[in-house]
Structure formats: structure tokens, C-alpha cells
Amino acid sequence: MDCLFCAIIKGDIPSSKVYEDDNCYAFLDINPQAPTHVLVVPKAHIASADEINAENSQTVANIFKVIPEIASQLGLGDGYRIVTNIGENGCQSVKHLHFHILGGKKLSENMA
Ligand code: 5GP
Ligand code: ZN
């Protein structure tokens, strides 16, 4: 399977690591849309949040367990936003589930 984020997780494509554990990998977005822009991905390939189910939801739960630790490490005590894009209308460009952590400034109130 030809997946960019699986290649990043394997280390075949370099990335700037922010956090890693057995379940997930977090790294700087190559095209940041905020002063802090990190992507958190499950190590298991899940195509999008629309593919979350009873079998893989613990992986997603574990990501949400560590996001506050990652945000603290990044100095995002004043707040941040978690975004996941899904499919064509959601403008998802990489078909491996990822959560954007955006922060470091007052973000736009416009989400759509
Ligand atoms: P999406 O549009 O699918 O929600 O988000 C994909 C994100 O991956 C984009 O914000 C884009 O900048 C980021 N991205 C795409 N290719 C690479 C890459 O090779 N390395 C890194 N670090 N980020 C990437
Ligand atoms: Zn993948």
C-alpha cells in the first residue's frame, strides 16, 4: 500500500518528530497553518475518521489520551484546536487518519 504517513511512521520519509509511543506518532506539519501545527497519526493504517469502528477505536482513544501531553509539551496552555478532515468534501489530502493540532495564536472563529 502506498501511504505517505505509513512511510513517515516507518522512517522511510523524514519528519520532525514531536512525540511517539507504541500506538501513535506525532510530527510537525510540512506546511504549517498556525505557529504550532502538529499531526498525530495512529501507527496502524486507518483511512480516515470515517473508518473508526469497534475494532480500532482504542487506538483513537489512546491518541486523545496523549494529545493533552503533546499540547503541554508544545506550550499550548492558552488553547488549541484539533481538526480531522474526512474525504472529498472534508478536503482530506492524505488518506491515513490524522489529527491536526493547531495553536500558538488566537485561531480563526471560522471553521468552515
Ligand atoms: P489533510 O489535508 O489530509 O487534512 O492534511 C494533510 C496534511 O499533511 C497537510 O497539512 C500537509 O501539509 C501535511 N503533509 C503533506 N505531506 C507531508 C509530508 O511529507 N510531511 C509532513 N510533515 N507533512 C505533510
Ligand atoms: Zn497509512
mmCIF file of C-alpha atoms and ligand atoms in Angstrom:
data_model
loop_
_atom_site.group_PDB
_atom_site.id
_atom_site.type_symbol
_atom_site.label_atom_id
_atom_site.label_comp_id
_atom_site.label_asym_id
_atom_site.label_seq_id
_atom_site.Cartn_x
_atom_site.Cartn_y
_atom_site.Cartn_z
ATOM 1 C CA MET A 1 0.000 0.000 0.000
ATOM 2 C CA ASP A 2 1.364 3.378 -0.987
ATOM 3 C CA CYS A 3 0.676 5.630 2.001
ATOM 4 C CA LEU A 4 2.684 8.764 2.785
ATOM 5 C CA PHE A 5 2.046 8.691 6.519
ATOM 6 C CA CYS A 6 2.813 4.953 6.797
ATOM 7 C CA ALA A 7 6.160 5.782 5.126
ATOM 8 C CA ILE A 8 6.751 8.624 7.612
ATOM 9 C CA ILE A 9 5.919 6.325 10.548
ATOM 10 C CA LYS A 10 8.375 3.710 9.230
ATOM 11 C CA GLY A 11 11.052 6.403 8.853
ATOM 12 C CA ASP A 12 11.308 5.926 5.084
ATOM 13 C CA ILE A 13 10.381 9.594 4.678
ATOM 14 C CA PRO A 14 11.974 12.014 7.162
ATOM 15 C CA SER A 15 9.843 14.041 9.559
ATOM 16 C CA SER A 16 10.304 16.227 12.617
ATOM 17 C CA LYS A 17 9.144 14.031 15.491
ATOM 18 C CA VAL A 18 7.256 15.641 18.364
ATOM 19 C CA TYR A 19 6.044 12.531 20.188
ATOM 20 C CA GLU A 20 5.948 8.764 19.733
ATOM 21 C CA ASP A 21 4.625 5.756 21.594
ATOM 22 C CA ASP A 22 3.625 2.209 20.637
ATOM 23 C CA ASN A 23 0.311 3.428 19.298
ATOM 24 C CA CYS A 24 0.876 6.773 17.609
ATOM 25 C CA TYR A 25 3.367 9.161 16.058
ATOM 26 C CA ALA A 26 3.276 12.980 16.096
ATOM 27 C CA PHE A 27 5.312 15.258 13.830
ATOM 28 C CA LEU A 28 5.426 18.816 12.516
ATOM 29 C CA ASP A 29 3.220 19.570 9.508
ATOM 30 C CA ILE A 30 5.388 20.401 6.489
ATOM 31 C CA ASN A 31 3.113 23.337 5.576
ATOM 32 C CA PRO A 32 2.118 24.882 8.922
ATOM 33 C CA GLN A 33 -1.159 26.808 9.053
ATOM 34 C CA ALA A 34 -0.522 28.176 12.547
ATOM 35 C CA PRO A 35 2.612 28.935 14.611
ATOM 36 C CA THR A 36 2.240 25.418 16.016
ATOM 37 C CA HIS A 37 0.913 22.769 13.613
ATOM 38 C CA VAL A 38 1.435 19.128 14.523
ATOM 39 C CA LEU A 39 -0.083 15.980 13.035
ATOM 40 C CA VAL A 40 -0.889 12.993 15.243
ATOM 41 C CA VAL A 41 -1.359 9.694 13.412
ATOM 42 C CA PRO A 42 -2.119 6.158 14.546
ATOM 43 C CA LYS A 43 0.679 3.737 13.663
ATOM 44 C CA ALA A 44 -1.955 1.371 12.327
ATOM 45 C CA HIS A 45 -3.269 2.437 8.948
ATOM 46 C CA ILE A 46 -6.818 3.776 9.282
ATOM 47 C CA ALA A 47 -8.012 5.655 6.192
ATOM 48 C CA SER A 48 -9.950 8.397 7.968
ATOM 49 C CA ALA A 49 -12.136 9.104 10.999
ATOM 50 C CA ASP A 50 -14.989 7.643 8.975
ATOM 51 C CA GLU A 51 -13.237 4.255 9.315
ATOM 52 C CA ILE A 52 -13.214 4.271 13.134
ATOM 53 C CA ASN A 53 -15.018 1.218 14.472
ATOM 54 C CA ALA A 54 -15.230 -1.097 17.482
ATOM 55 C CA GLU A 55 -12.010 -2.869 16.484
ATOM 56 C CA ASN A 56 -9.773 0.214 16.172
ATOM 57 C CA SER A 57 -11.409 2.782 18.446
ATOM 58 C CA GLN A 58 -8.989 2.057 21.315
ATOM 59 C CA THR A 59 -6.182 3.343 19.097
ATOM 60 C CA VAL A 60 -8.100 6.581 18.657
ATOM 61 C CA ALA A 61 -8.894 6.773 22.366
ATOM 62 C CA ASN A 62 -5.202 6.424 23.129
ATOM 63 C CA ILE A 63 -4.398 9.286 20.762
ATOM 64 C CA PHE A 64 -6.863 11.519 22.622
ATOM 65 C CA LYS A 65 -5.312 10.406 25.896
ATOM 66 C CA VAL A 66 -1.880 11.701 24.810
ATOM 67 C CA ILE A 67 -2.947 14.839 22.929
ATOM 68 C CA PRO A 68 -3.067 16.881 26.186
ATOM 69 C CA GLU A 69 0.500 15.727 26.944
ATOM 70 C CA ILE A 70 1.629 16.721 23.455
ATOM 71 C CA ALA A 71 -0.155 20.081 23.745
ATOM 72 C CA SER A 72 1.514 20.718 27.089
ATOM 73 C CA GLN A 73 4.902 19.798 25.617
ATOM 74 C CA LEU A 74 4.221 22.304 22.808
ATOM 75 C CA GLY A 75 3.322 25.077 25.262
ATOM 76 C CA LEU A 76 -0.298 25.343 24.154
ATOM 77 C CA GLY A 77 -1.688 26.232 27.583
ATOM 78 C CA ASP A 78 -3.733 29.101 26.107
ATOM 79 C CA GLY A 79 -5.699 26.683 23.950
ATOM 80 C CA TYR A 80 -5.581 24.958 20.630
ATOM 81 C CA ARG A 81 -7.732 23.261 18.026
ATOM 82 C CA ILE A 82 -7.918 19.604 16.960
ATOM 83 C CA VAL A 83 -9.047 19.046 13.372
ATOM 84 C CA THR A 84 -9.514 15.947 11.264
ATOM 85 C CA ASN A 85 -10.552 16.212 7.627
ATOM 86 C CA ILE A 86 -12.574 13.406 6.064
ATOM 87 C CA GLY A 87 -12.966 12.611 2.387
ATOM 88 C CA GLU A 88 -13.549 14.828 -0.602
ATOM 89 C CA ASN A 89 -15.829 17.443 0.966
ATOM 90 C CA GLY A 90 -13.681 17.495 4.095
ATOM 91 C CA CYS A 91 -10.617 18.275 1.938
ATOM 92 C CA GLN A 92 -8.660 15.268 3.234
ATOM 93 C CA SER A 93 -5.461 15.083 1.159
ATOM 94 C CA VAL A 94 -3.672 12.189 2.921
ATOM 95 C CA LYS A 95 -5.788 9.043 3.326
ATOM 96 C CA HIS A 96 -4.310 7.991 6.676
ATOM 97 C CA LEU A 97 -6.202 9.211 9.743
ATOM 98 C CA HIS A 98 -4.512 12.239 11.274
ATOM 99 C CA PHE A 99 -5.432 14.824 13.838
ATOM 100 C CA HIS A 100 -4.127 18.329 13.270
ATOM 101 C CA ILE A 101 -3.124 20.171 16.453
ATOM 102 C CA LEU A 102 -3.202 23.888 15.678
ATOM 103 C CA GLY A 103 -2.224 26.601 18.114
ATOM 104 C CA GLY A 104 0.251 29.248 19.145
ATOM 105 C CA LYS A 105 -2.087 32.131 18.303
ATOM 106 C CA LYS A 106 -5.767 33.104 18.547
ATOM 107 C CA LEU A 107 -7.278 30.963 15.801
ATOM 108 C CA SER A 108 -9.983 31.995 13.356
ATOM 109 C CA GLU A 109 -13.554 31.634 14.585
ATOM 110 C CA ASN A 110 -14.453 30.445 11.089
ATOM 111 C CA MET A 111 -14.189 26.653 10.902
ATOM 112 C CA ALA A 112 -15.784 26.048 7.518
HETATM 113 P P1 5GP B 1 -5.213 16.887 5.281
HETATM 114 O O1 5GP B 1 -5.323 17.921 4.195
HETATM 115 O O2 5GP B 1 -5.260 15.492 4.693
HETATM 116 O O3 5GP B 1 -6.150 17.068 6.408
HETATM 117 O O4 5GP B 1 -3.795 17.100 5.944
HETATM 118 C C1 5GP B 1 -2.613 16.583 5.402
HETATM 119 C C2 5GP B 1 -1.504 17.394 5.989
HETATM 120 O O5 5GP B 1 -0.297 16.706 5.740
HETATM 121 C C3 5GP B 1 -1.353 18.791 5.373
HETATM 122 O O6 5GP B 1 -1.495 19.765 6.394
HETATM 123 C C4 5GP B 1 0.035 18.776 4.755
HETATM 124 O O7 5GP B 1 0.718 19.995 4.912
HETATM 125 C C5 5GP B 1 0.709 17.643 5.508
HETATM 126 N N1 5GP B 1 1.734 16.970 4.743
HETATM 127 C C6 5GP B 1 1.637 16.528 3.458
HETATM 128 N N2 5GP B 1 2.771 15.908 3.086
HETATM 129 C C7 5GP B 1 3.603 15.964 4.160
HETATM 130 C C8 5GP B 1 4.931 15.479 4.377
HETATM 131 O O8 5GP B 1 5.577 14.883 3.522
HETATM 132 N N3 5GP B 1 5.470 15.719 5.604
HETATM 133 C C9 5GP B 1 4.788 16.373 6.584
HETATM 134 N N4 5GP B 1 5.417 16.561 7.757
HETATM 135 N N5 5GP B 1 3.518 16.831 6.414
HETATM 136 C C10 5GP B 1 2.948 16.629 5.210
HETATM 137 ZN ZN ZN B 2 -1.070 4.725 6.143
#
